[in-house]
Each structure stands twice: as structure tokens, then as C-alpha cells.
PDB file of C-alpha atoms and ligand atoms in Angstrom:
ATOM      1  CA  MET A   1     111.855 136.125 100.637  1.00  0.00           C
ATOM      2  CA  THR A   2     113.296 138.273  97.856  1.00  0.00           C
ATOM      3  CA  SER A   3     110.845 139.457  95.228  1.00  0.00           C
ATOM      4  CA  ASP A   4     112.875 137.532  92.636  1.00  0.00           C
ATOM      5  CA  LYS A   5     112.325 134.278  94.535  1.00  0.00           C
ATOM      6  CA  GLN A   6     108.642 135.089  94.973  1.00  0.00           C
ATOM      7  CA  GLU A   7     108.294 135.755  91.266  1.00  0.00           C
ATOM      8  CA  ARG A   8     109.916 132.404  90.373  1.00  0.00           C
ATOM      9  CA  HIS A   9     107.684 130.593  92.850  1.00  0.00           C
ATOM     10  CA  LYS A  10     104.606 132.238  91.328  1.00  0.00           C
ATOM     11  CA  THR A  11     105.614 131.254  87.794  1.00  0.00           C
ATOM     12  CA  ARG A  12     106.275 127.685  88.846  1.00  0.00           C
ATOM     13  CA  MET A  13     102.931 127.408  90.628  1.00  0.00           C
ATOM     14  CA  GLN A  14     101.112 128.900  87.625  1.00  0.00           C
ATOM     15  CA  ARG A  15     102.698 126.294  85.354  1.00  0.00           C
ATOM     16  CA  LYS A  16     101.760 123.525  87.784  1.00  0.00           C
ATOM     17  CA  LYS A  17      98.182 124.778  87.978  1.00  0.00           C
ATOM     18  CA  GLU A  18      97.935 124.739  84.184  1.00  0.00           C
ATOM     19  CA  VAL A  19      99.113 121.097  84.037  1.00  0.00           C
ATOM     20  CA  VAL A  20      96.701 120.034  86.787  1.00  0.00           C
ATOM     21  CA  ASP A  21      93.769 121.970  85.275  1.00  0.00           C
ATOM     22  CA  ASN A  22      94.422 120.424  81.846  1.00  0.00           C
ATOM     23  CA  ALA A  23      94.577 116.927  83.299  1.00  0.00           C
ATOM     24  CA  ILE A  24      91.315 117.484  85.189  1.00  0.00           C
ATOM     25  CA  GLU A  25      89.626 118.897  82.098  1.00  0.00           C
ATOM     26  CA  SER A  26      90.659 116.023  79.814  1.00  0.00           C
ATOM     27  CA  ALA A  27      89.303 113.393  82.234  1.00  0.00           C
ATOM     28  CA  ASP A  28      85.677 114.016  81.332  1.00  0.00           C
ATOM     29  CA  ARG A  29      84.104 110.528  81.256  1.00  0.00           C
ATOM     30  CA  ASP A  30      82.080 108.603  83.830  1.00  0.00           C
ATOM     31  CA  GLN A  31      82.198 104.817  83.959  1.00  0.00           C
ATOM     32  CA  GLY A  32      82.099 101.910  86.359  1.00  0.00           C
ATOM     33  CA  LEU A  33      85.670 101.182  87.417  1.00  0.00           C
ATOM     34  CA  LEU A  34      87.526  97.999  88.209  1.00  0.00           C
ATOM     35  CA  LEU A  35      90.101  98.557  90.940  1.00  0.00           C
ATOM     36  CA  VAL A  36      92.708  96.078  92.144  1.00  0.00           C
ATOM     37  CA  LEU A  37      94.468  96.538  95.491  1.00  0.00           C
ATOM     38  CA  THR A  38      97.341  94.097  95.770  1.00  0.00           C
ATOM     39  CA  GLY A  39     100.845  93.676  97.206  1.00  0.00           C
ATOM     40  CA  ASN A  40     102.211  92.495 100.546  1.00  0.00           C
ATOM     41  CA  GLY A  41     101.695  95.722 102.491  1.00  0.00           C
ATOM     42  CA  LYS A  42      98.859  96.356 104.924  1.00  0.00           C
ATOM     43  CA  GLY A  43      95.951  98.451 103.695  1.00  0.00           C
ATOM     44  CA  LYS A  44      94.228  96.535 100.879  1.00  0.00           C
ATOM     45  CA  SER A  45      90.972  95.552 102.560  1.00  0.00           C
ATOM     46  CA  SER A  46      90.816  98.657 104.718  1.00  0.00           C
ATOM     47  CA  SER A  47      91.171 100.841 101.619  1.00  0.00           C
ATOM     48  CA  ALA A  48      88.317  98.938  99.955  1.00  0.00           C
ATOM     49  CA  PHE A  49      86.151  99.495 103.033  1.00  0.00           C
ATOM     50  CA  GLY A  50      87.067 103.168 102.950  1.00  0.00           C
ATOM     51  CA  MET A  51      85.538 103.365  99.466  1.00  0.00           C
ATOM     52  CA  LEU A  52      82.529 101.465 100.773  1.00  0.00           C
ATOM     53  CA  ALA A  53      82.024 104.200 103.390  1.00  0.00           C
ATOM     54  CA  ARG A  54      82.362 106.877 100.716  1.00  0.00           C
ATOM     55  CA  ALA A  55      79.768 105.221  98.513  1.00  0.00           C
ATOM     56  CA  LEU A  56      77.351 104.804 101.437  1.00  0.00           C
ATOM     57  CA  GLY A  57      77.878 108.451 102.323  1.00  0.00           C
ATOM     58  CA  HIS A  58      76.558 109.312  98.877  1.00  0.00           C
ATOM     59  CA  GLY A  59      73.480 107.139  99.465  1.00  0.00           C
ATOM     60  CA  MET A  60      74.695 104.429  97.078  1.00  0.00           C
ATOM     61  CA  HIS A  61      73.929 100.721  97.581  1.00  0.00           C
ATOM     62  CA  VAL A  62      76.956  98.474  98.064  1.00  0.00           C
ATOM     63  CA  GLY A  63      77.768  94.767  98.169  1.00  0.00           C
ATOM     64  CA  VAL A  64      80.659  92.872  99.738  1.00  0.00           C
ATOM     65  CA  ALA A  65      81.809  89.306  99.215  1.00  0.00           C
ATOM     66  CA  GLN A  66      84.634  88.121 101.486  1.00  0.00           C
ATOM     67  CA  PHE A  67      86.512  85.083 100.247  1.00  0.00           C
ATOM     68  CA  ILE A  68      88.698  82.698 102.262  1.00  0.00           C
ATOM     69  CA  LYS A  69      88.188  84.112 105.714  1.00  0.00           C
ATOM     70  CA  GLY A  70      85.980  81.790 107.743  1.00  0.00           C
ATOM     71  CA  ARG A  71      83.215  83.085 109.952  1.00  0.00           C
ATOM     72  CA  SER A  72      84.906  86.257 111.023  1.00  0.00           C
ATOM     73  CA  ASP A  73      84.223  88.831 113.679  1.00  0.00           C
ATOM     74  CA  THR A  74      85.963  91.699 111.984  1.00  0.00           C
ATOM     75  CA  GLY A  75      85.080  95.280 112.828  1.00  0.00           C
ATOM     76  CA  GLU A  76      84.135  95.994 109.228  1.00  0.00           C
ATOM     77  CA  GLU A  77      81.612  93.173 109.135  1.00  0.00           C
ATOM     78  CA  GLY A  78      80.234  94.225 112.529  1.00  0.00           C
ATOM     79  CA  PHE A  79      79.794  97.778 111.335  1.00  0.00           C
ATOM     80  CA  PHE A  80      78.896  97.650 107.650  1.00  0.00           C
ATOM     81  CA  SER A  81      76.700  94.563 107.581  1.00  0.00           C
ATOM     82  CA  ARG A  82      74.264  96.306 109.970  1.00  0.00           C
ATOM     83  CA  GLN A  83      73.987  99.443 107.866  1.00  0.00           C
ATOM     84  CA  PRO A  84      71.138 100.003 105.443  1.00  0.00           C
ATOM     85  CA  ASN A  85      72.026  99.685 101.731  1.00  0.00           C
ATOM     86  CA  VAL A  86      74.648  96.982 102.420  1.00  0.00           C
ATOM     87  CA  THR A  87      74.606  93.392 101.152  1.00  0.00           C
ATOM     88  CA  TRP A  88      77.307  91.374 102.953  1.00  0.00           C
ATOM     89  CA  HIS A  89      78.389  87.811 102.189  1.00  0.00           C
ATOM     90  CA  VAL A  90      81.135  85.786 103.880  1.00  0.00           C
ATOM     91  CA  LEU A  91      81.947  83.102 101.336  1.00  0.00           C
ATOM     92  CA  GLY A  92      85.100  81.589 102.761  1.00  0.00           C
ATOM     93  CA  GLU A  93      83.519  79.164 105.184  1.00  0.00           C
ATOM     94  CA  GLY A  94      84.365  75.661 104.184  1.00  0.00           C
ATOM     95  CA  PHE A  95      87.674  76.249 102.440  1.00  0.00           C
ATOM     96  CA  THR A  96      89.676  73.349 103.699  1.00  0.00           C
ATOM     97  CA  TRP A  97      93.209  74.396 104.518  1.00  0.00           C
ATOM     98  CA  GLU A  98      93.605  71.374 106.766  1.00  0.00           C
ATOM     99  CA  THR A  99      92.192  68.534 104.699  1.00  0.00           C
ATOM    100  CA  GLN A 100      93.332  70.009 101.371  1.00  0.00           C
ATOM    101  CA  ASN A 101      90.336  68.530  99.647  1.00  0.00           C
ATOM    102  CA  LEU A 102      90.597  70.135  96.223  1.00  0.00           C
ATOM    103  CA  ASP A 103      87.196  68.998  94.941  1.00  0.00           C
ATOM    104  CA  ARG A 104      85.496  70.433  97.986  1.00  0.00           C
ATOM    105  CA  ASP A 105      87.415  73.715  97.738  1.00  0.00           C
ATOM    106  CA  ILE A 106      86.497  74.070  94.083  1.00  0.00           C
ATOM    107  CA  GLU A 107      82.856  73.425  94.927  1.00  0.00           C
ATOM    108  CA  THR A 108      82.949  75.978  97.785  1.00  0.00           C
ATOM    109  CA  ALA A 109      84.589  78.551  95.515  1.00  0.00           C
ATOM    110  CA  ARG A 110      82.084  77.862  92.748  1.00  0.00           C
ATOM    111  CA  ARG A 111      79.145  78.334  95.121  1.00  0.00           C
ATOM    112  CA  GLY A 112      80.780  81.468  96.507  1.00  0.00           C
ATOM    113  CA  TRP A 113      81.270  82.918  93.062  1.00  0.00           C
ATOM    114  CA  ALA A 114      77.656  82.204  92.123  1.00  0.00           C
ATOM    115  CA  ILE A 115      76.595  84.441  95.035  1.00  0.00           C
ATOM    116  CA  ALA A 116      79.197  87.116  94.265  1.00  0.00           C
ATOM    117  CA  SER A 117      78.320  87.216  90.580  1.00  0.00           C
ATOM    118  CA  GLU A 118      74.673  87.838  91.468  1.00  0.00           C
ATOM    119  CA  MET A 119      75.778  91.209  92.818  1.00  0.00           C
ATOM    120  CA  LEU A 120      77.613  91.816  89.536  1.00  0.00           C
ATOM    121  CA  ARG A 121      74.285  91.441  87.750  1.00  0.00           C
ATOM    122  CA  ASP A 122      72.383  93.772  90.059  1.00  0.00           C
ATOM    123  CA  PRO A 123      72.205  97.317  88.693  1.00  0.00           C
ATOM    124  CA  ALA A 124      70.936  98.571  92.071  1.00  0.00           C
ATOM    125  CA  ILE A 125      74.380  97.840  93.581  1.00  0.00           C
ATOM    126  CA  SER A 126      76.788 100.656  92.700  1.00  0.00           C
ATOM    127  CA  LEU A 127      79.937  99.279  94.320  1.00  0.00           C
ATOM    128  CA  VAL A 128      80.948  95.651  94.789  1.00  0.00           C
ATOM    129  CA  VAL A 129      83.925  94.749  96.989  1.00  0.00           C
ATOM    130  CA  LEU A 130      85.397  91.306  96.293  1.00  0.00           C
ATOM    131  CA  ASP A 131      87.672  91.039  99.319  1.00  0.00           C
ATOM    132  CA  GLU A 132      90.559  88.545  99.142  1.00  0.00           C
ATOM    133  CA  LEU A 133      89.374  87.265  95.767  1.00  0.00           C
ATOM    134  CA  THR A 134      92.935  86.727  94.552  1.00  0.00           C
ATOM    135  CA  TYR A 135      93.369  83.677  96.810  1.00  0.00           C
ATOM    136  CA  PRO A 136      90.756  81.278  95.399  1.00  0.00           C
ATOM    137  CA  ILE A 137      92.086  82.227  91.956  1.00  0.00           C
ATOM    138  CA  LYS A 138      95.690  81.690  93.014  1.00  0.00           C
ATOM    139  CA  TYR A 139      94.927  78.245  94.448  1.00  0.00           C
ATOM    140  CA  GLY A 140      93.123  77.201  91.284  1.00  0.00           C
ATOM    141  CA  TRP A 141      89.674  76.947  92.888  1.00  0.00           C
ATOM    142  CA  LEU A 142      88.208  79.625  90.662  1.00  0.00           C
ATOM    143  CA  ALA A 143      89.028  80.312  86.999  1.00  0.00           C
ATOM    144  CA  VAL A 144      90.192  83.867  86.369  1.00  0.00           C
ATOM    145  CA  GLU A 145      88.392  83.735  82.985  1.00  0.00           C
ATOM    146  CA  THR A 146      85.038  83.154  84.706  1.00  0.00           C
ATOM    147  CA  VAL A 147      85.706  86.021  87.094  1.00  0.00           C
ATOM    148  CA  LEU A 148      86.685  88.401  84.295  1.00  0.00           C
ATOM    149  CA  GLU A 149      83.708  87.439  82.115  1.00  0.00           C
ATOM    150  CA  ASP A 150      81.232  88.204  84.874  1.00  0.00           C
ATOM    151  CA  ILE A 151      82.998  91.444  85.743  1.00  0.00           C
ATOM    152  CA  ALA A 152      82.987  92.531  82.091  1.00  0.00           C
ATOM    153  CA  ALA A 153      79.241  91.844  81.848  1.00  0.00           C
ATOM    154  CA  ARG A 154      78.348  93.948  84.912  1.00  0.00           C
ATOM    155  CA  PRO A 155      76.172  97.091  84.704  1.00  0.00           C
ATOM    156  CA  SER A 156      78.222  99.827  83.027  1.00  0.00           C
ATOM    157  CA  MET A 157      78.184 102.207  85.994  1.00  0.00           C
ATOM    158  CA  GLN A 158      78.959  99.615  88.655  1.00  0.00           C
ATOM    159  CA  HIS A 159      82.329  99.855  90.410  1.00  0.00           C
ATOM    160  CA  VAL A 160      84.231  96.753  91.518  1.00  0.00           C
ATOM    161  CA  VAL A 161      87.118  96.611  94.001  1.00  0.00           C
ATOM    162  CA  ILE A 162      89.209  93.452  94.280  1.00  0.00           C
ATOM    163  CA  THR A 163      91.715  92.943  97.092  1.00  0.00           C
ATOM    164  CA  GLY A 164      94.345  90.321  97.828  1.00  0.00           C
ATOM    165  CA  ARG A 165      98.045  89.608  97.473  1.00  0.00           C
ATOM    166  CA  ALA A 166      99.568  88.375  94.224  1.00  0.00           C
ATOM    167  CA  ALA A 167      96.843  89.534  91.855  1.00  0.00           C
ATOM    168  CA  PRO A 168      97.068  87.506  88.634  1.00  0.00           C
ATOM    169  CA  GLN A 169      98.279  89.443  85.603  1.00  0.00           C
ATOM    170  CA  ALA A 170      94.961  88.987  83.782  1.00  0.00           C
ATOM    171  CA  LEU A 171      93.189  90.824  86.591  1.00  0.00           C
ATOM    172  CA  ILE A 172      95.741  93.644  86.499  1.00  0.00           C
ATOM    173  CA  ASP A 173      95.371  93.898  82.726  1.00  0.00           C
ATOM    174  CA  ALA A 174      91.597  94.164  82.982  1.00  0.00           C
ATOM    175  CA  ALA A 175      91.616  96.748  85.795  1.00  0.00           C
ATOM    176  CA  ASP A 176      91.320 100.514  85.391  1.00  0.00           C
ATOM    177  CA  THR A 177      93.154 101.351  88.613  1.00  0.00           C
ATOM    178  CA  VAL A 178      95.760  99.134  90.252  1.00  0.00           C
ATOM    179  CA  THR A 179      97.589  99.876  93.484  1.00  0.00           C
ATOM    180  CA  GLU A 180     100.369  97.736  94.874  1.00  0.00           C
ATOM    181  CA  LEU A 181     100.822  98.264  98.602  1.00  0.00           C
ATOM    182  CA  SER A 182     104.356  97.567  99.685  1.00  0.00           C
ATOM    183  CA  ASP A 183     105.347  96.117 103.030  1.00  0.00           C
ATOM    184  CA  VAL A 184     107.881  98.528 104.495  1.00  0.00           C
ATOM    185  CA  LYS A 185     107.353  97.456 108.106  1.00  0.00           C
ATOM    186  CA  HIS A 186     104.659  95.560 110.025  1.00  0.00           C
ATOM    187  CA  ALA A 187     104.254  95.347 113.803  1.00  0.00           C
ATOM    188  CA  PHE A 188     103.455  91.617 113.541  1.00  0.00           C
ATOM    189  CA  ARG A 189     107.099  90.877 112.767  1.00  0.00           C
ATOM    190  CA  ALA A 190     108.087  92.659 115.995  1.00  0.00           C
ATOM    191  CA  GLY A 191     105.850  90.247 117.917  1.00  0.00           C
ATOM    192  CA  VAL A 192     102.636  92.283 118.150  1.00  0.00           C
ATOM    193  CA  ARG A 193      99.517  90.204 117.506  1.00  0.00           C
ATOM    194  CA  ALA A 194      96.637  91.500 115.387  1.00  0.00           C
ATOM    195  CA  GLN A 195      95.027  94.466 117.155  1.00  0.00           C
ATOM    196  CA  LYS A 196      91.291  95.191 117.219  1.00  0.00           C
ATOM    197  CA  GLY A 197      90.416  98.324 115.310  1.00  0.00           C
ATOM    198  CA  ILE A 198      93.649  98.210 113.309  1.00  0.00           C
ATOM    199  CA  ASP A 199      94.030  94.679 111.985  1.00  0.00           C
ATOM    200  CA  LEU A 200      90.584  93.172 112.446  1.00  0.00           C
TER     201      LEU A 200
HETATM  202  P1  ATP C   1      93.986  95.376 106.096  1.00  0.00           P
HETATM  203  O1  ATP C   1      92.749  94.530 106.247  1.00  0.00           O
HETATM  204  O2  ATP C   1      94.550  95.758 107.438  1.00  0.00           O
HETATM  205  O3  ATP C   1      93.830  96.502 105.140  1.00  0.00           O
HETATM  206  P2  ATP C   1      95.258  93.824 104.037  1.00  0.00           P
HETATM  207  O4  ATP C   1      93.922  93.544 103.485  1.00  0.00           O
HETATM  208  O5  ATP C   1      96.186  94.682 103.267  1.00  0.00           O
HETATM  209  O6  ATP C   1      95.128  94.403 105.512  1.00  0.00           O
HETATM  210  P3  ATP C   1      95.654  90.950 104.220  1.00  0.00           P
HETATM  211  O7  ATP C   1      96.720  90.244 103.473  1.00  0.00           O
HETATM  212  O8  ATP C   1      94.249  90.779 103.822  1.00  0.00           O
HETATM  213  O9  ATP C   1      96.064  92.500 104.325  1.00  0.00           O
HETATM  214  O10 ATP C   1      95.850  90.533 105.719  1.00  0.00           O
HETATM  215  C1  ATP C   1      94.896  90.780 106.677  1.00  0.00           C
HETATM  216  C2  ATP C   1      95.510  90.818 108.061  1.00  0.00           C
HETATM  217  O11 ATP C   1      96.903  90.605 108.043  1.00  0.00           O
HETATM  218  C3  ATP C   1      95.335  92.172 108.736  1.00  0.00           C
HETATM  219  O12 ATP C   1      95.153  91.907 110.090  1.00  0.00           O
HETATM  220  C4  ATP C   1      96.613  92.878 108.485  1.00  0.00           C
HETATM  221  O13 ATP C   1      96.953  93.834 109.486  1.00  0.00           O
HETATM  222  C5  ATP C   1      97.583  91.748 108.479  1.00  0.00           C
HETATM  223  N1  ATP C   1      98.687  92.063 107.567  1.00  0.00           N
HETATM  224  C6  ATP C   1      98.604  92.743 106.418  1.00  0.00           C
HETATM  225  N2  ATP C   1      99.825  92.879 105.841  1.00  0.00           N
HETATM  226  C7  ATP C   1     100.683  92.260 106.684  1.00  0.00           C
HETATM  227  C8  ATP C   1     102.101  92.064 106.680  1.00  0.00           C
HETATM  228  N3  ATP C   1     102.862  92.530 105.690  1.00  0.00           N
HETATM  229  N4  ATP C   1     102.648  91.373 107.711  1.00  0.00           N
HETATM  230  C9  ATP C   1     101.894  90.885 108.709  1.00  0.00           C
HETATM  231  N5  ATP C   1     100.563  91.044 108.772  1.00  0.00           N
HETATM  232  C10 ATP C   1      99.951  91.726 107.785  1.00  0.00           C
HETATM  233 MG1   MG C   2      92.741  91.969 103.202  1.00  0.00          MG
END
């Protein structure tokens, strides 16, 4: 490399470092965050469980509420629900895709939310994952206003992660961090069924 090129590279990197350092310095607050992971791409729930592992690694207490999914035998439930400091609820049992009994679905969702919102009142829980919460909202079983009220009233340092496709706008507006995962390619469409360790 010519010394001229090296010099230009150095100047550019110095400028970049200044920008990054300034950005880091001006973000000087701590607060409980609301994160929304949405979109059609794979990686929403697994990202939430990645944060769960991080929090546990710091000795924090965590809570998970899984909506929709019936009695599951996912790897994350098998692993995390047996760890200390983890409260794990599967709240999807009883949602009636087949019978389409709206009253019953609303009642199931209401009971589920009562359990989930208990975690949102518990200051000992530092991170709450509300996995697939967008679905009961989307199907009209759970009012987004109720959800947002309880989230807003949570302990100020508690973090909340919500996953699920098609997050309602009100949820996105209320969130601090929103990521939309896009579906570029998925093995399922090439005929590969869900694989243990990757998909469940
Ligand atoms: P993951 O749990 O793998 O992070 P996710 O939470 O982003 O996935 P969900 O919509 O909850 O996605 O779907 C859960 C299951 O469906 C997983 O087994 C996942 O691999 C699979 N899946 C996710 N996205 C797609 C897709 N675009 N096409 C087909 N299957 C998908
Ligand atoms: Mg998911």
C-alpha cells in the first residue's frame, strides 16, 4: 500500500471512530426496553431466546410466556424451563383452530394474559419474553390496549421481548427497538420439514 493510501485510510478510520465514540457517549441512560421481533423471516423466537440466555448468564431472573403453540416439545422449552431463575408458561393450549369457537379462544387468551401480566408486575423478573404474542392480538382474542397498558405499568428496569409475525402498529409505536426479519429463503419451501435443533 502506498503511504498516501495508508494516510487516507487512517483519516477515514479516525473520523469513523469519532462518530462511533460520540454515539456511544450520548447513549448514557439505562431503562427497561420493549423489543418487537416481527416479519416473515426465521429468527424471531430464537433471537428472543438468545437474549434469554444472555440475561441468565448475567444471573438475571427471566420469564417466558408462549402463546398459540399447544403443548410443545421444543428444544428451548426443554432446556430453559429446567434452568434455575426461569419461569416458563405455555399458554396456547386450548386455542381452537379447528372448532373456531371465538368465545372459548377469547377466554383462553384472557386467562393466558392474566398469567403473563403477573410476570409484568414482578420486579424480580428482569426479562419477559412474550413469544408469538402477535397472534392472539391479530385474531382479536386479546385487546392490544390491554397488552400495552400492562406493559407500560411494568417495573421500570424490566425488559420485554415480543415475537410474532404482523406486529400491530400500536405495538411497534410503543416499542423501543423493532426488528423486522425478512424471509429471503427458507428450506421448508424446498420440501425440508422442520429440523430438531434448528426449527424446534
Ligand atoms: P424461530 O423459532 O426459528 O426463530 P420464528 O420465531 O422466526 O422462527 P415463527 O413464525 O414463530 O418463526 O415460526 C416457527 C417455525 O416456523 C420455526 O420452525 C421456523 O423455522 C419456521 N419458520 C419460520 N419462518 C419461516 C418461513 N418463512 N417459512 C417456513 N417456515 C418458517
Ligand atoms: Mg416464533
